[in-house]
Each structure stands twice: as C-alpha cells, then as structure tokens.
Amino acid sequence: MRTEIPIALAAAVLAFGCGKDSSPTQQAQPAVSAAPPPPPPAASSAAAPAPSAAPSAAAPSKDVVELSIASVGEQMAFDKKKLTVATGATVHLVFKSNSTQNVLMHNWVLVKPGKEAAVAAEGLEKAAKGDYVVPGPDVIAFAPLAKPGATTEVTFTAPAPGKYPYICTFPGHYIMMKGVLTVTP
Ligand code: CU
C-alpha cells in the first residue's frame, strides 16, 4: 500500500521534471489540445452544405418518421389503408412489393385529394415505360415502381394538415389499390 504512493509521487515528479526540462514538449501540448477543436468545425461545415444540397441526406440523422407499407400477396392492395404523420415531418417511406408476378408490379404514389384518376391516367399515358408516375403539382411524393419482391423508397416532407390519398398507379390498380395518409397539425 505505502509503496504505491512513493511510486506515484515519483512518477508525478518525473512527469513534472520532463515538462519543465523540455519546453518543446509544452509547446507540443497546445498543438495537441488545439487538434480537438477542428472536429467540431468539420462536423458543422459538413452539416451546413447538406440542407442546401441534399435535404433528404441530412434529414435521416434526426427527426425522421419511418413508415413502411407493402402490397398484399397477389392482390391489388396495400397492407395498410391508413398512415398518419405530423405536418412538416420528414418522412422516409419504404414500400415493398410482395407480388411474385412480373405482370403485377406496384408503386406508392401520394397525391392531392381528388387527383387519383388524373395522376393515374397521366402516368399510364406518359410514363408507361417508367414508374407510371409523372412528377407534378398533383403528385406529392412517390416510391418508384417495385418489381416483384423488390423494395423502393422515398423521403419527403409531410404536407399541410389534411387527408391525402395514396395509390398504386400501375395500370388498372388505382381504383382498388389505395389508402389515406392523414397529416395532423
Ligand atoms: Cu399496384
């Protein structure tokens, strides 16, 4: 017990001695203590460009609402008829197609109320070789067409409070394959 104290004191004395003897060592210490500060600036500068360049990339780090939805077997239906998020929330939605047939593909398209038919028709007319969706004012967000068993996703900001229909715009599906996203205040 007592022998440990002298050793500790000796070590402390040696440490003091080294510090006092070599002034270069003391100069080096400020340099080391100055090193830690750089990380914070680097982190803040990294976060700064993100909001302007890629909002969706910066968002996942905080306050992201995760939603998942899937198609039901070989049916033209979503497994969830209702989804709810708060207005302004950053929403990351993952859509999975549980279909097993290539003739039965699905997507998830959030549209403005009453625009289901128009959006579905436009997608069929102009994007039949794509996702069956044409981005526009009536399309709030959409997870691209998913092949059987595949998953697609989308990140978007929840719109103003209200009820918004989501549909699948694969040909002939929107009438049956639908649900409602409720956006709360
Ligand atoms: Cu579908």
PDB file of N, CA, C and O in Angstrom, residues 122-161:
ATOM      1  N   GLU A 122     -52.326  10.073 -66.249  1.00  0.00           N
ATOM      2  CA  GLU A 122     -51.133  10.709 -66.811  1.00  0.00           C
ATOM      3  C   GLU A 122     -49.936   9.763 -66.762  1.00  0.00           C
ATOM      4  O   GLU A 122     -49.125   9.709 -67.679  1.00  0.00           O
ATOM      5  N   GLY A 123     -49.853   9.028 -65.666  1.00  0.00           N
ATOM      6  CA  GLY A 123     -48.756   8.079 -65.537  1.00  0.00           C
ATOM      7  C   GLY A 123     -48.832   6.986 -66.583  1.00  0.00           C
ATOM      8  O   GLY A 123     -47.825   6.571 -67.150  1.00  0.00           O
ATOM      9  N   LEU A 124     -50.039   6.540 -66.838  1.00  0.00           N
ATOM     10  CA  LEU A 124     -50.250   5.479 -67.825  1.00  0.00           C
ATOM     11  C   LEU A 124     -49.947   5.994 -69.232  1.00  0.00           C
ATOM     12  O   LEU A 124     -49.379   5.298 -70.064  1.00  0.00           O
ATOM     13  N   GLU A 125     -50.323   7.236 -69.451  1.00  0.00           N
ATOM     14  CA  GLU A 125     -50.158   7.813 -70.782  1.00  0.00           C
ATOM     15  C   GLU A 125     -48.716   8.205 -71.091  1.00  0.00           C
ATOM     16  O   GLU A 125     -48.210   7.992 -72.193  1.00  0.00           O
ATOM     17  N   LYS A 126     -48.039   8.781 -70.086  1.00  0.00           N
ATOM     18  CA  LYS A 126     -46.713   9.350 -70.355  1.00  0.00           C
ATOM     19  C   LYS A 126     -45.533   8.622 -69.706  1.00  0.00           C
ATOM     20  O   LYS A 126     -44.383   8.924 -70.011  1.00  0.00           O
ATOM     21  N   ALA A 127     -45.819   7.710 -68.810  1.00  0.00           N
ATOM     22  CA  ALA A 127     -44.705   7.057 -68.117  1.00  0.00           C
ATOM     23  C   ALA A 127     -44.873   5.544 -68.062  1.00  0.00           C
ATOM     24  O   ALA A 127     -44.463   4.885 -67.120  1.00  0.00           O
ATOM     25  N   ALA A 128     -45.489   5.004 -69.138  1.00  0.00           N
ATOM     26  CA  ALA A 128     -45.738   3.567 -69.175  1.00  0.00           C
ATOM     27  C   ALA A 128     -44.442   2.757 -69.198  1.00  0.00           C
ATOM     28  O   ALA A 128     -44.431   1.590 -68.840  1.00  0.00           O
ATOM     29  N   LYS A 129     -43.362   3.381 -69.634  1.00  0.00           N
ATOM     30  CA  LYS A 129     -42.088   2.663 -69.653  1.00  0.00           C
ATOM     31  C   LYS A 129     -41.223   3.049 -68.448  1.00  0.00           C
ATOM     32  O   LYS A 129     -40.055   2.707 -68.357  1.00  0.00           O
ATOM     33  N   GLY A 130     -41.829   3.790 -67.547  1.00  0.00           N
ATOM     34  CA  GLY A 130     -41.094   4.208 -66.353  1.00  0.00           C
ATOM     35  C   GLY A 130     -41.772   3.720 -65.095  1.00  0.00           C
ATOM     36  O   GLY A 130     -42.010   2.524 -64.940  1.00  0.00           O
ATOM     37  N   ASP A 131     -42.135   4.661 -64.253  1.00  0.00           N
ATOM     38  CA  ASP A 131     -42.748   4.306 -62.969  1.00  0.00           C
ATOM     39  C   ASP A 131     -44.266   4.492 -62.974  1.00  0.00           C
ATOM     40  O   ASP A 131     -44.898   4.398 -61.937  1.00  0.00           O
ATOM     41  N   TYR A 132     -44.810   4.803 -64.124  1.00  0.00           N
ATOM     42  CA  TYR A 132     -46.245   5.084 -64.231  1.00  0.00           C
ATOM     43  C   TYR A 132     -46.626   6.294 -63.387  1.00  0.00           C
ATOM     44  O   TYR A 132     -47.756   6.391 -62.893  1.00  0.00           O
ATOM     45  N   VAL A 133     -45.653   7.174 -63.229  1.00  0.00           N
ATOM     46  CA  VAL A 133     -45.917   8.414 -62.492  1.00  0.00           C
ATOM     47  C   VAL A 133     -45.190   9.552 -63.187  1.00  0.00           C
ATOM     48  O   VAL A 133     -44.032   9.416 -63.569  1.00  0.00           O
ATOM     49  N   VAL A 134     -45.883  10.648 -63.351  1.00  0.00           N
ATOM     50  CA  VAL A 134     -45.247  11.841 -63.889  1.00  0.00           C
ATOM     51  C   VAL A 134     -45.223  12.867 -62.759  1.00  0.00           C
ATOM     52  O   VAL A 134     -46.270  13.331 -62.320  1.00  0.00           O
ATOM     53  N   PRO A 135     -44.028  13.192 -62.262  1.00  0.00           N
ATOM     54  CA  PRO A 135     -43.943  14.165 -61.173  1.00  0.00           C
ATOM     55  C   PRO A 135     -44.612  15.479 -61.580  1.00  0.00           C
ATOM     56  O   PRO A 135     -44.454  15.932 -62.713  1.00  0.00           O
ATOM     57  N   GLY A 136     -45.378  16.035 -60.690  1.00  0.00           N
ATOM     58  CA  GLY A 136     -46.067  17.282 -60.997  1.00  0.00           C
ATOM     59  C   GLY A 136     -46.741  17.791 -59.746  1.00  0.00           C
ATOM     60  O   GLY A 136     -46.608  17.192 -58.672  1.00  0.00           O
ATOM     61  N   PRO A 137     -47.471  18.887 -59.883  1.00  0.00           N
ATOM     62  CA  PRO A 137     -48.110  19.519 -58.726  1.00  0.00           C
ATOM     63  C   PRO A 137     -49.109  18.631 -57.990  1.00  0.00           C
ATOM     64  O   PRO A 137     -49.336  18.815 -56.796  1.00  0.00           O
ATOM     65  N   ASP A 138     -49.682  17.665 -58.705  1.00  0.00           N
ATOM     66  CA  ASP A 138     -50.660  16.790 -58.054  1.00  0.00           C
ATOM     67  C   ASP A 138     -50.017  15.592 -57.352  1.00  0.00           C
ATOM     68  O   ASP A 138     -50.684  14.866 -56.609  1.00  0.00           O
ATOM     69  N   VAL A 139     -48.744  15.393 -57.633  1.00  0.00           N
ATOM     70  CA  VAL A 139     -48.022  14.271 -57.018  1.00  0.00           C
ATOM     71  C   VAL A 139     -47.156  14.816 -55.881  1.00  0.00           C
ATOM     72  O   VAL A 139     -46.202  15.558 -56.105  1.00  0.00           O
ATOM     73  N   ILE A 140     -47.515  14.449 -54.673  1.00  0.00           N
ATOM     74  CA  ILE A 140     -46.776  14.960 -53.511  1.00  0.00           C
ATOM     75  C   ILE A 140     -45.468  14.201 -53.320  1.00  0.00           C
ATOM     76  O   ILE A 140     -44.423  14.781 -53.041  1.00  0.00           O
ATOM     77  N   ALA A 141     -45.541  12.910 -53.489  1.00  0.00           N
ATOM     78  CA  ALA A 141     -44.350  12.067 -53.365  1.00  0.00           C
ATOM     79  C   ALA A 141     -44.688  10.688 -53.907  1.00  0.00           C
ATOM     80  O   ALA A 141     -45.856  10.316 -53.985  1.00  0.00           O
ATOM     81  N   PHE A 142     -43.646   9.959 -54.295  1.00  0.00           N
ATOM     82  CA  PHE A 142     -43.920   8.584 -54.731  1.00  0.00           C
ATOM     83  C   PHE A 142     -42.699   7.700 -54.591  1.00  0.00           C
ATOM     84  O   PHE A 142     -41.569   8.131 -54.751  1.00  0.00           O
ATOM     85  N   ALA A 143     -42.982   6.443 -54.248  1.00  0.00           N
ATOM     86  CA  ALA A 143     -41.936   5.427 -54.211  1.00  0.00           C
ATOM     87  C   ALA A 143     -42.049   4.738 -55.569  1.00  0.00           C
ATOM     88  O   ALA A 143     -43.125   4.261 -55.934  1.00  0.00           O
ATOM     89  N   PRO A 144     -40.955   4.710 -56.331  1.00  0.00           N
ATOM     90  CA  PRO A 144     -40.969   4.160 -57.688  1.00  0.00           C
ATOM     91  C   PRO A 144     -41.518   2.743 -57.790  1.00  0.00           C
ATOM     92  O   PRO A 144     -41.629   2.019 -56.800  1.00  0.00           O
ATOM     93  N   LEU A 145     -41.843   2.394 -59.014  1.00  0.00           N
ATOM     94  CA  LEU A 145     -42.372   1.060 -59.302  1.00  0.00           C
ATOM     95  C   LEU A 145     -41.429  -0.016 -58.767  1.00  0.00           C
ATOM     96  O   LEU A 145     -40.224   0.021 -58.996  1.00  0.00           O
ATOM     97  N   ALA A 146     -42.008  -0.964 -58.041  1.00  0.00           N
ATOM     98  CA  ALA A 146     -41.210  -2.047 -57.468  1.00  0.00           C
ATOM     99  C   ALA A 146     -41.528  -3.360 -58.165  1.00  0.00           C
ATOM    100  O   ALA A 146     -42.686  -3.751 -58.279  1.00  0.00           O
ATOM    101  N   LYS A 147     -40.484  -4.012 -58.612  1.00  0.00           N
ATOM    102  CA  LYS A 147     -40.683  -5.325 -59.222  1.00  0.00           C
ATOM    103  C   LYS A 147     -41.052  -6.316 -58.127  1.00  0.00           C
ATOM    104  O   LYS A 147     -40.872  -6.041 -56.939  1.00  0.00           O
ATOM    105  N   PRO A 148     -41.561  -7.482 -58.508  1.00  0.00           N
ATOM    106  CA  PRO A 148     -41.950  -8.484 -57.511  1.00  0.00           C
ATOM    107  C   PRO A 148     -40.855  -8.746 -56.479  1.00  0.00           C
ATOM    108  O   PRO A 148     -39.713  -9.026 -56.840  1.00  0.00           O
ATOM    109  N   GLY A 149     -41.213  -8.607 -55.224  1.00  0.00           N
ATOM    110  CA  GLY A 149     -40.265  -8.860 -54.140  1.00  0.00           C
ATOM    111  C   GLY A 149     -39.311  -7.720 -53.855  1.00  0.00           C
ATOM    112  O   GLY A 149     -38.553  -7.776 -52.892  1.00  0.00           O
ATOM    113  N   ALA A 150     -39.373  -6.696 -54.674  1.00  0.00           N
ATOM    114  CA  ALA A 150     -38.431  -5.584 -54.515  1.00  0.00           C
ATOM    115  C   ALA A 150     -38.968  -4.497 -53.594  1.00  0.00           C
ATOM    116  O   ALA A 150     -40.149  -4.458 -53.260  1.00  0.00           O
ATOM    117  N   THR A 151     -38.046  -3.632 -53.196  1.00  0.00           N
ATOM    118  CA  THR A 151     -38.387  -2.534 -52.304  1.00  0.00           C
ATOM    119  C   THR A 151     -37.944  -1.216 -52.912  1.00  0.00           C
ATOM    120  O   THR A 151     -36.875  -1.128 -53.496  1.00  0.00           O
ATOM    121  N   THR A 152     -38.786  -0.222 -52.799  1.00  0.00           N
ATOM    122  CA  THR A 152     -38.404   1.124 -53.230  1.00  0.00           C
ATOM    123  C   THR A 152     -38.708   2.057 -52.070  1.00  0.00           C
ATOM    124  O   THR A 152     -39.378   1.674 -51.107  1.00  0.00           O
ATOM    125  N   GLU A 153     -38.197   3.256 -52.143  1.00  0.00           N
ATOM    126  CA  GLU A 153     -38.399   4.165 -51.022  1.00  0.00           C
ATOM    127  C   GLU A 153     -38.449   5.619 -51.476  1.00  0.00           C
ATOM    128  O   GLU A 153     -38.085   5.937 -52.609  1.00  0.00           O
ATOM    129  N   VAL A 154     -38.891   6.447 -50.564  1.00  0.00           N
ATOM    130  CA  VAL A 154     -38.966   7.872 -50.862  1.00  0.00           C
ATOM    131  C   VAL A 154     -38.887   8.660 -49.549  1.00  0.00           C
ATOM    132  O   VAL A 154     -39.348   8.200 -48.503  1.00  0.00           O
ATOM    133  N   THR A 155     -38.261   9.799 -49.618  1.00  0.00           N
ATOM    134  CA  THR A 155     -38.217  10.694 -48.466  1.00  0.00           C
ATOM    135  C   THR A 155     -38.863  12.006 -48.875  1.00  0.00           C
ATOM    136  O   THR A 155     -38.547  12.561 -49.923  1.00  0.00           O
ATOM    137  N   PHE A 156     -39.803  12.458 -48.072  1.00  0.00           N
ATOM    138  CA  PHE A 156     -40.491  13.700 -48.407  1.00  0.00           C
ATOM    139  C   PHE A 156     -40.931  14.424 -47.142  1.00  0.00           C
ATOM    140  O   PHE A 156     -40.903  13.854 -46.043  1.00  0.00           O
ATOM    141  N   THR A 157     -41.316  15.661 -47.314  1.00  0.00           N
ATOM    142  CA  THR A 157     -41.795  16.451 -46.188  1.00  0.00           C
ATOM    143  C   THR A 157     -43.319  16.381 -46.159  1.00  0.00           C
ATOM    144  O   THR A 157     -43.979  16.632 -47.177  1.00  0.00           O
ATOM    145  N   ALA A 158     -43.856  16.018 -45.003  1.00  0.00           N
ATOM    146  CA  ALA A 158     -45.305  15.906 -44.887  1.00  0.00           C
ATOM    147  C   ALA A 158     -45.960  17.250 -45.206  1.00  0.00           C
ATOM    148  O   ALA A 158     -45.552  18.279 -44.678  1.00  0.00           O
ATOM    149  N   PRO A 159     -46.967  17.218 -46.071  1.00  0.00           N
ATOM    150  CA  PRO A 159     -47.643  18.464 -46.479  1.00  0.00           C
ATOM    151  C   PRO A 159     -48.521  19.056 -45.373  1.00  0.00           C
ATOM    152  O   PRO A 159     -48.478  18.604 -44.235  1.00  0.00           O
ATOM    153  N   ALA A 160     -49.289  20.053 -45.742  1.00  0.00           N
ATOM    154  CA  ALA A 160     -50.192  20.719 -44.794  1.00  0.00           C
ATOM    155  C   ALA A 160     -51.183  19.703 -44.228  1.00  0.00           C
ATOM    156  O   ALA A 160     -51.474  18.685 -44.855  1.00  0.00           O
ATOM    157  N   PRO A 161     -51.709  19.984 -43.035  1.00  0.00           N
ATOM    158  CA  PRO A 161     -52.658  19.054 -42.423  1.00  0.00           C
ATOM    159  C   PRO A 161     -53.822  18.732 -43.366  1.00  0.00           C
ATOM    160  O   PRO A 161     -54.293  19.597 -44.102  1.00  0.00           O
TER     161      PRO A 161
END
